[in-house]
Coordinates of C-alpha atoms in Angstrom, one line a residue:
X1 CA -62.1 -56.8 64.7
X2 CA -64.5 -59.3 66.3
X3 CA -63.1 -59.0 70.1
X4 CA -62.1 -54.8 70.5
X5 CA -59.4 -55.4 73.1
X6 CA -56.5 -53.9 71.3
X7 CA -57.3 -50.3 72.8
X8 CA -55.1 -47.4 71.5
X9 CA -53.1 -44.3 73.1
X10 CA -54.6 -44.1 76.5
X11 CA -53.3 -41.1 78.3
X12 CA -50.6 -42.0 81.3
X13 CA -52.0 -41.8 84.7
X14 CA -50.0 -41.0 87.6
X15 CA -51.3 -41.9 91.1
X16 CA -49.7 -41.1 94.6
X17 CA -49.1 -44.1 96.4
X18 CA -47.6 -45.5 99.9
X19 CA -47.2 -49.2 101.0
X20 CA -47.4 -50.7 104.3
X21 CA -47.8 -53.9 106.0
X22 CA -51.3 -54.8 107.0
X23 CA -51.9 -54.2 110.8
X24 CA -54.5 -56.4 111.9
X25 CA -58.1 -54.3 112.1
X26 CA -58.7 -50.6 110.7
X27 CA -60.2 -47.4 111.4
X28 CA -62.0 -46.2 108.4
X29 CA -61.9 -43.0 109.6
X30 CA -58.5 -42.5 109.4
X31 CA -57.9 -43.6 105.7
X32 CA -56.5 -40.9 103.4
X33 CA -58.0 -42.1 100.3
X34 CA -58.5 -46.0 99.7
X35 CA -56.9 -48.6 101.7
X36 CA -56.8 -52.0 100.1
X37 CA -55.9 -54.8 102.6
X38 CA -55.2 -58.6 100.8
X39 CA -54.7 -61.4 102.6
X40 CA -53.6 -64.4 99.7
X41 CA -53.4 -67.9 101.6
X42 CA -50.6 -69.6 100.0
X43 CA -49.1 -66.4 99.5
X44 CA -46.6 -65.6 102.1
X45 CA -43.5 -63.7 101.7
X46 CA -44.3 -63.8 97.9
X47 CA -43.9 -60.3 95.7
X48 CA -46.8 -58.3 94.6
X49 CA -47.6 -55.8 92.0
X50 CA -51.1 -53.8 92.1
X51 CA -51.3 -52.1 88.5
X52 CA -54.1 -50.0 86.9
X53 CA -55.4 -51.1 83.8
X54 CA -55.0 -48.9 80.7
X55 CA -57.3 -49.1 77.0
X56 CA -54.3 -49.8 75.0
X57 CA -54.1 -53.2 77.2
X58 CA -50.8 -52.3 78.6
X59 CA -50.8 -51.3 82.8
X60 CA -49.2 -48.5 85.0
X61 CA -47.7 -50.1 87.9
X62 CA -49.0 -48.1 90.8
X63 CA -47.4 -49.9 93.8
X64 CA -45.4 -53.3 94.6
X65 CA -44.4 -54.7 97.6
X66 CA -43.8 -58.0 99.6
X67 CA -47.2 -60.2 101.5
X68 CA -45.9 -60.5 105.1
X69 CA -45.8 -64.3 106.5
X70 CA -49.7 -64.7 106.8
X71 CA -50.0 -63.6 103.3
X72 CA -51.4 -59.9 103.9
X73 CA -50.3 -56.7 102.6
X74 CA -52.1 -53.0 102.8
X75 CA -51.8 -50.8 100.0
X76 CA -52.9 -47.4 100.5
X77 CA -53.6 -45.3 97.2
X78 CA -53.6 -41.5 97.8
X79 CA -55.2 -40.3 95.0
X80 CA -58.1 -42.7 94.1
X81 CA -59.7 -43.3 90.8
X82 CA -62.0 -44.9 88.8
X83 CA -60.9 -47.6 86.6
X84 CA -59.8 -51.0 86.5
X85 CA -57.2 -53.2 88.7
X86 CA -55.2 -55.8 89.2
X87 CA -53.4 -57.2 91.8
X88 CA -50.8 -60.0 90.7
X89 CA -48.6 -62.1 92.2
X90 CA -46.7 -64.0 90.2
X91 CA -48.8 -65.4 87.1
X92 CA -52.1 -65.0 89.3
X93 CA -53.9 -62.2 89.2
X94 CA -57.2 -60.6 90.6
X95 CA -58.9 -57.7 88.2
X96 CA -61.9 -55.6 89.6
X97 CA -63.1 -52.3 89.4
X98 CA -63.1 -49.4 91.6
X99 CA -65.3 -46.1 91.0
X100 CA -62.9 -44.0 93.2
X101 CA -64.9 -43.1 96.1
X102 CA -64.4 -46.5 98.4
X103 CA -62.4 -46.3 101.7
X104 CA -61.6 -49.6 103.0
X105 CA -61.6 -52.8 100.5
X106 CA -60.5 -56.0 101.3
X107 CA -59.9 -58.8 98.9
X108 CA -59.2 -62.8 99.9
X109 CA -58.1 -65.9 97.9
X110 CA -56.0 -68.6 98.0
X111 CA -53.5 -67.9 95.5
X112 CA -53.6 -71.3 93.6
X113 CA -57.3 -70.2 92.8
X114 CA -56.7 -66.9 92.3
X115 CA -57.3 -66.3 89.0
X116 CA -60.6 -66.5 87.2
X117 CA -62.1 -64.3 89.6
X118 CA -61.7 -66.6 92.6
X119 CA -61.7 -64.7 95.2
X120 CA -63.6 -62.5 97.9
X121 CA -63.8 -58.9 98.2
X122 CA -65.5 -56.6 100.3
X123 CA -66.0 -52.5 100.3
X124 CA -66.9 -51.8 96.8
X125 CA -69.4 -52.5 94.9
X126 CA -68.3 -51.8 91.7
X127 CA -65.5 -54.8 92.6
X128 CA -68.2 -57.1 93.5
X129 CA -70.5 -56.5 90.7
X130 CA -66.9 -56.6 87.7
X131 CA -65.8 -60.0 89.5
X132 CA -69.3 -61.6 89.4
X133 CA -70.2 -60.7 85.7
X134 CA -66.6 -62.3 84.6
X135 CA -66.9 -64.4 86.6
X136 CA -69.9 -65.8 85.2
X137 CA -69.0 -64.9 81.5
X138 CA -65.6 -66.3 81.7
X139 CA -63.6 -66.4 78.1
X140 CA -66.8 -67.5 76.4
X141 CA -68.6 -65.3 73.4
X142 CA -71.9 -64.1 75.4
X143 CA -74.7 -63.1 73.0
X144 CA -74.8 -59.2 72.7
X145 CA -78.6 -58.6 73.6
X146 CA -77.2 -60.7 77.1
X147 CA -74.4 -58.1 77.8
X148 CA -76.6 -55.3 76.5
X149 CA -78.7 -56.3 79.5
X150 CA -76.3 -56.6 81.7
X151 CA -75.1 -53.4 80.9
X152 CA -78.6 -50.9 81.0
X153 CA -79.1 -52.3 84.2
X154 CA -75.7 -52.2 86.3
X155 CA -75.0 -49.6 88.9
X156 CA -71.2 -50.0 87.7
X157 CA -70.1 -47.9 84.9
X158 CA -66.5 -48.8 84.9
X159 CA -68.1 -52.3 84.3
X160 CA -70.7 -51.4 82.1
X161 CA -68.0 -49.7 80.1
X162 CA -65.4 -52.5 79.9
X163 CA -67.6 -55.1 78.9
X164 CA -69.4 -53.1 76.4
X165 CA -65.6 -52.5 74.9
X166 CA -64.6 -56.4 75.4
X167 CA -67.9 -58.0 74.6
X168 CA -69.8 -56.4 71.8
X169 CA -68.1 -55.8 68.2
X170 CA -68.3 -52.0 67.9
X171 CA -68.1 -52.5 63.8
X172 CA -71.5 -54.1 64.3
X173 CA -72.9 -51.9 67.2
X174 CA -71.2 -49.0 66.7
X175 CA -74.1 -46.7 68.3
X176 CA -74.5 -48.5 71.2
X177 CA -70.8 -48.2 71.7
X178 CA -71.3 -43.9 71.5
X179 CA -74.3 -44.3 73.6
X180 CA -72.0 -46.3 76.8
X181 CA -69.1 -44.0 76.0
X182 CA -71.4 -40.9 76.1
X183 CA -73.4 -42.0 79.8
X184 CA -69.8 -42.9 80.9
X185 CA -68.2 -39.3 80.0
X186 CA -71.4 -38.0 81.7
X187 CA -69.9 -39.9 84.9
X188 CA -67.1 -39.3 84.8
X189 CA -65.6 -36.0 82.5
X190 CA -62.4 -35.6 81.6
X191 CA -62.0 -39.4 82.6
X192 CA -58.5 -40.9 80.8
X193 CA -60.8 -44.2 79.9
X194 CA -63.5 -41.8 78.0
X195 CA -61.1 -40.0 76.0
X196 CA -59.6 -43.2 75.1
X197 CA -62.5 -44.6 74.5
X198 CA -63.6 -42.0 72.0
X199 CA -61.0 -42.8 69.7
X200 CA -61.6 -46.4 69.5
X201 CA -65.2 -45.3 68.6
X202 CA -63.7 -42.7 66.1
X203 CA -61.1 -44.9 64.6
X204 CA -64.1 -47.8 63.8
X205 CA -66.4 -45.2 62.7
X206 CA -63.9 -44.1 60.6
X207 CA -62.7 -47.4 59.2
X208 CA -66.7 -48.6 58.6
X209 CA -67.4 -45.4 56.6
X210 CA -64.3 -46.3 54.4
X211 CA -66.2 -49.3 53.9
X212 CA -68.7 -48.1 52.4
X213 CA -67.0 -46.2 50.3
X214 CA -67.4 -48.5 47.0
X215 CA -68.8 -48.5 44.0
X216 CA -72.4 -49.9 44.6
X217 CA -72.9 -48.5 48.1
X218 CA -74.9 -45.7 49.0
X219 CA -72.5 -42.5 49.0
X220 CA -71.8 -41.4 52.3
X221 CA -74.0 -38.4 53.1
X222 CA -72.1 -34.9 53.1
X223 CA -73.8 -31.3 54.6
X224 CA -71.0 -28.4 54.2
X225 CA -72.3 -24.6 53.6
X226 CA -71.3 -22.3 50.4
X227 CA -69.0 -19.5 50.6
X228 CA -72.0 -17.4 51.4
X229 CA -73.0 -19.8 54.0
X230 CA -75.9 -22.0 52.3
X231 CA -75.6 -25.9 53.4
X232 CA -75.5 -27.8 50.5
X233 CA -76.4 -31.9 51.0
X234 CA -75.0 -34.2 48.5
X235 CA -77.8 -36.1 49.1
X236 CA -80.7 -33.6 48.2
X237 CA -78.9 -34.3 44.6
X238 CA -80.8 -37.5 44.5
X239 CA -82.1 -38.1 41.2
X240 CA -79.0 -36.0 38.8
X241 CA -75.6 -38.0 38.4
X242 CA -73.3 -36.3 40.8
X243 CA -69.6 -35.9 40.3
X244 CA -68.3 -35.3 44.3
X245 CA -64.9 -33.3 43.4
X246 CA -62.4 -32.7 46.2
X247 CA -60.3 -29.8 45.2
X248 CA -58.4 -26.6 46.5
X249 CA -57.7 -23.4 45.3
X250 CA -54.0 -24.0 46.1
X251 CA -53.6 -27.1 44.3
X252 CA -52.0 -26.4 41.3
X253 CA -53.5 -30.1 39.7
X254 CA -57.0 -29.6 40.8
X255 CA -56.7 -26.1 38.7
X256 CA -55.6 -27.7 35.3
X257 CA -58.2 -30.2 35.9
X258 CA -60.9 -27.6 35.9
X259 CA -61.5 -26.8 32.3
X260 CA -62.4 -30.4 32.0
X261 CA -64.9 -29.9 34.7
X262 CA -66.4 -26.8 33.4
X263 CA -66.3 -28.7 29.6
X264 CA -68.9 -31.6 30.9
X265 CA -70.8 -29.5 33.0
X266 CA -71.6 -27.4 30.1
X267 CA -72.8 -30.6 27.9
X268 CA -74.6 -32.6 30.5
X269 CA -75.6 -30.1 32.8
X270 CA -78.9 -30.1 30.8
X271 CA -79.5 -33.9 30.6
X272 CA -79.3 -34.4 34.4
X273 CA -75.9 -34.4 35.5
X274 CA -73.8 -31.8 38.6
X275 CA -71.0 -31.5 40.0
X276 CA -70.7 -30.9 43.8
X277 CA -67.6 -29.8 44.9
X278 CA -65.6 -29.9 48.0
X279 CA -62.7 -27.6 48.5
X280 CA -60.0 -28.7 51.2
X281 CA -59.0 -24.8 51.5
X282 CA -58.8 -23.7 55.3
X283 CA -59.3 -20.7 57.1
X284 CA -57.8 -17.4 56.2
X285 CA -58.0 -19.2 52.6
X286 CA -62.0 -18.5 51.8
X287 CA -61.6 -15.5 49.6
X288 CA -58.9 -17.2 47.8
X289 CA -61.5 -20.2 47.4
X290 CA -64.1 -17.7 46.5
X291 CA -61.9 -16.2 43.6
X292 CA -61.1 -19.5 42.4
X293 CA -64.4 -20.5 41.7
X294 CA -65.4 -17.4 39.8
X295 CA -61.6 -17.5 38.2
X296 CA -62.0 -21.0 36.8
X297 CA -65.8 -20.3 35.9
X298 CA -67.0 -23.7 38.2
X299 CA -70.7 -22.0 37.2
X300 CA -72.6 -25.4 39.2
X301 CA -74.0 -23.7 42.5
X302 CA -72.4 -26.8 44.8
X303 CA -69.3 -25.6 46.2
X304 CA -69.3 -26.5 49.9
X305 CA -66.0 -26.3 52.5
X306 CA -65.9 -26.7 56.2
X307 CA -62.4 -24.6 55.9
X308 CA -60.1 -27.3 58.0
X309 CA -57.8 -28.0 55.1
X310 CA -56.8 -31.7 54.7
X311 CA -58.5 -32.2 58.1
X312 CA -61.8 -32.1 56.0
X313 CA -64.3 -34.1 57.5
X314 CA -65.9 -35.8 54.5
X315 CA -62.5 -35.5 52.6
X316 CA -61.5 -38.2 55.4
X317 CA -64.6 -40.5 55.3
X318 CA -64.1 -40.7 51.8
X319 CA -60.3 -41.6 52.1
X320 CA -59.2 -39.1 50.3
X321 CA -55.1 -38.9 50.3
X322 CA -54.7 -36.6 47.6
X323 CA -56.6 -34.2 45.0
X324 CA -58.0 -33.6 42.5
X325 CA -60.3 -36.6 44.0
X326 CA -63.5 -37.3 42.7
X327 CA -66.4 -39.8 42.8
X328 CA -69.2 -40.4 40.5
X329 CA -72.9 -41.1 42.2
X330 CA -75.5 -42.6 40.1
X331 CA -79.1 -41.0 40.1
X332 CA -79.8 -43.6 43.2
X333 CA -77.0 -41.9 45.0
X334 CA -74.8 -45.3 44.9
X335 CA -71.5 -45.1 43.6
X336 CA -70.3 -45.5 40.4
X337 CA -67.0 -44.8 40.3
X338 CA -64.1 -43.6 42.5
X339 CA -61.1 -41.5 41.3
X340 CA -61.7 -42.0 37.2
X341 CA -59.4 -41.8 35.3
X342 CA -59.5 -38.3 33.2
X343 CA -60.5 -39.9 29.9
X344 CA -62.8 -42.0 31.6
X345 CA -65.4 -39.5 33.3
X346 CA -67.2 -38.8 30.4
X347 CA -67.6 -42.2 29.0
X348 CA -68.5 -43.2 32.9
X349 CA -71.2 -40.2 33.0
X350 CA -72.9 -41.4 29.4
X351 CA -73.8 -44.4 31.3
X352 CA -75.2 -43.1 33.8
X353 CA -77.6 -40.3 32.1

């Protein structure tokens, strides 16, 4: 994922619109909404489409429409938002940004120069300030700490926000990506672009954590509480081998694979080695977890839940699909082994103590 412009799910958008033909010079005061008057030399009697960018990639086509003989059309959104545009006309096309609040904004080009931000536009500055910095990038890979800069320092969040998301990798930067997403949100709430944008961040996070889950890596930290509320952190267990067991009360495997649990605890418990264990029971279930521990005699204090079932946070980051799941972690807290085999924990753990 070197360029993130595959964007997923973005919420549809539905915007009141009229069209009319441009009418020479306008009263501000009297625009409901924003008013956006083109005038595309080379462009007369050609069809239009002015569309709204989505973060999947994929447009809502908020009005269309014919440029009269000079070339000039009016397009009159009701219902303004931020985001980003495009007017196109056949396979040239104008993209800028809007933050919602402009009135009157007027955009000029010759069509056959159209595209790569060749043109003039007037009444917003976040329009301005999105056509200059592409214009100036163009397709070329800018250097990160260059967009960063660009970005800390614009007055344009919908720009600051789309080339954060087109120009820097978020599986290298994934922080800085939470910290645009965050000041964006702040913004604009309940914005259709920050929602979207949270699950791009979620789905990377997600996917760099499963990277890390291999043996040698450091094991991804987990902080749940105990039935009688006590967080427990796997990584306090720093310095004992660790066997991380994802289990259930309800599942009828993880529950035959006890007694082998309880049978090297018992051994090895003395020589440096704990289990922690992480049940995928969910609410309404914790008595039914309690009883299971004290049932199956799981005597290791570690027994940690956040109640939500398969929707387990660290059950997730650990790519867990199915249980009895485990993972061995080394007195360093790396990994050792994932999912062993059952007659191949113990002779795993000797190497370990």
């Amino acid at each position: 994922m070197k360029r993130l412009f595959y964007f997923l799910l973005a919420l549809p958008m539905i915007a009141v619109f009229m069209q009319c033909g441009s009418s020479g010079s306008t009263n501000v005061a009297n625009i409901v909404g924003t008013q956006i008057d083109v005038n595309i030399t080379n462009g007369e009697n050609l069809k239009y489409f002015f569309d709204k960018i989505l973060l999947n990639n994929t447009t809502n086509v908020i009005s269309s429409g014919d440029l009269d003989k000079k070339g000039s059309a009016s397009i009159s959104i009701e219902n303004p938002e931020h985001g980003i545009y495009r007017l196109r006309i056949g396979a040239k096309s104008a993209v800028f940004a809007l933050n919602g609040s402009e009135k009157l904004v007027t955009l000029s080009a010759d069509l056959s120069t159209l595209q790569n931000y060749n043109f003039e536009i007037t009444g917003s500055s976040d329009a301005v300030i999105f056509r200059d910095f592409h214009k100036k990038a163009g397709a070329k890979v800018i250097d990160p700490a260059v967009v960063k800069s660009f970005v800390d320092t614009t007055s344009s969040l919908v720009t600051a926000m789309f080339a954060t998301i087109t120009r820097i990798n978020p599986e290298t930067d994934i922080q800085y990506h939470k910290n645009i997403s965050q000041k964006f949100g702040n913004t604009f709430p309940g914005s259709p672009y920050q929602k979207d944008y949270q699950m791009i961040i979620a789905q990377v996070d997600a996917k760099l954590k499963l990277q890390r889950v291999k043996v040698g890596e450091v094991a991804l930290d987990i902080d749940l509480p105990s039935p009688v509320g006590k967080n427990y952190k796997l990584s306090d267990l720093k310095g004992q081998v660790v066997l991380v067991d994802f289990w259930a009360s309800w599942c009828r495997p993880c529950r035959y694979n006890n007694p082998l649990l309880v049978d090297l605890y018992s051994r090895y418990k003395d020589q440096g080695f704990t289990i922690y264990s992480v049940s995928l029971d969910k609410a309404g279930q914790k008595e039914r977890w309690e009883k299971a521990i004290v049932d199956d005699k799981l005597t290791w204090p570690y027994h940690v839940s956040d109640l939500k079932g398969w929707a387990c946070v660290p059950a997730k980051e650990y790519g867990v699909r199915g249980i009895p799941y485990t993972v061995l972690v080394d007195k360093e807290g790396k990994i050792a082994a994932i999912n062993p085999k059952k007659n191949m924990i113990e002779s795993e753990l000797k190497k370990l103590l």
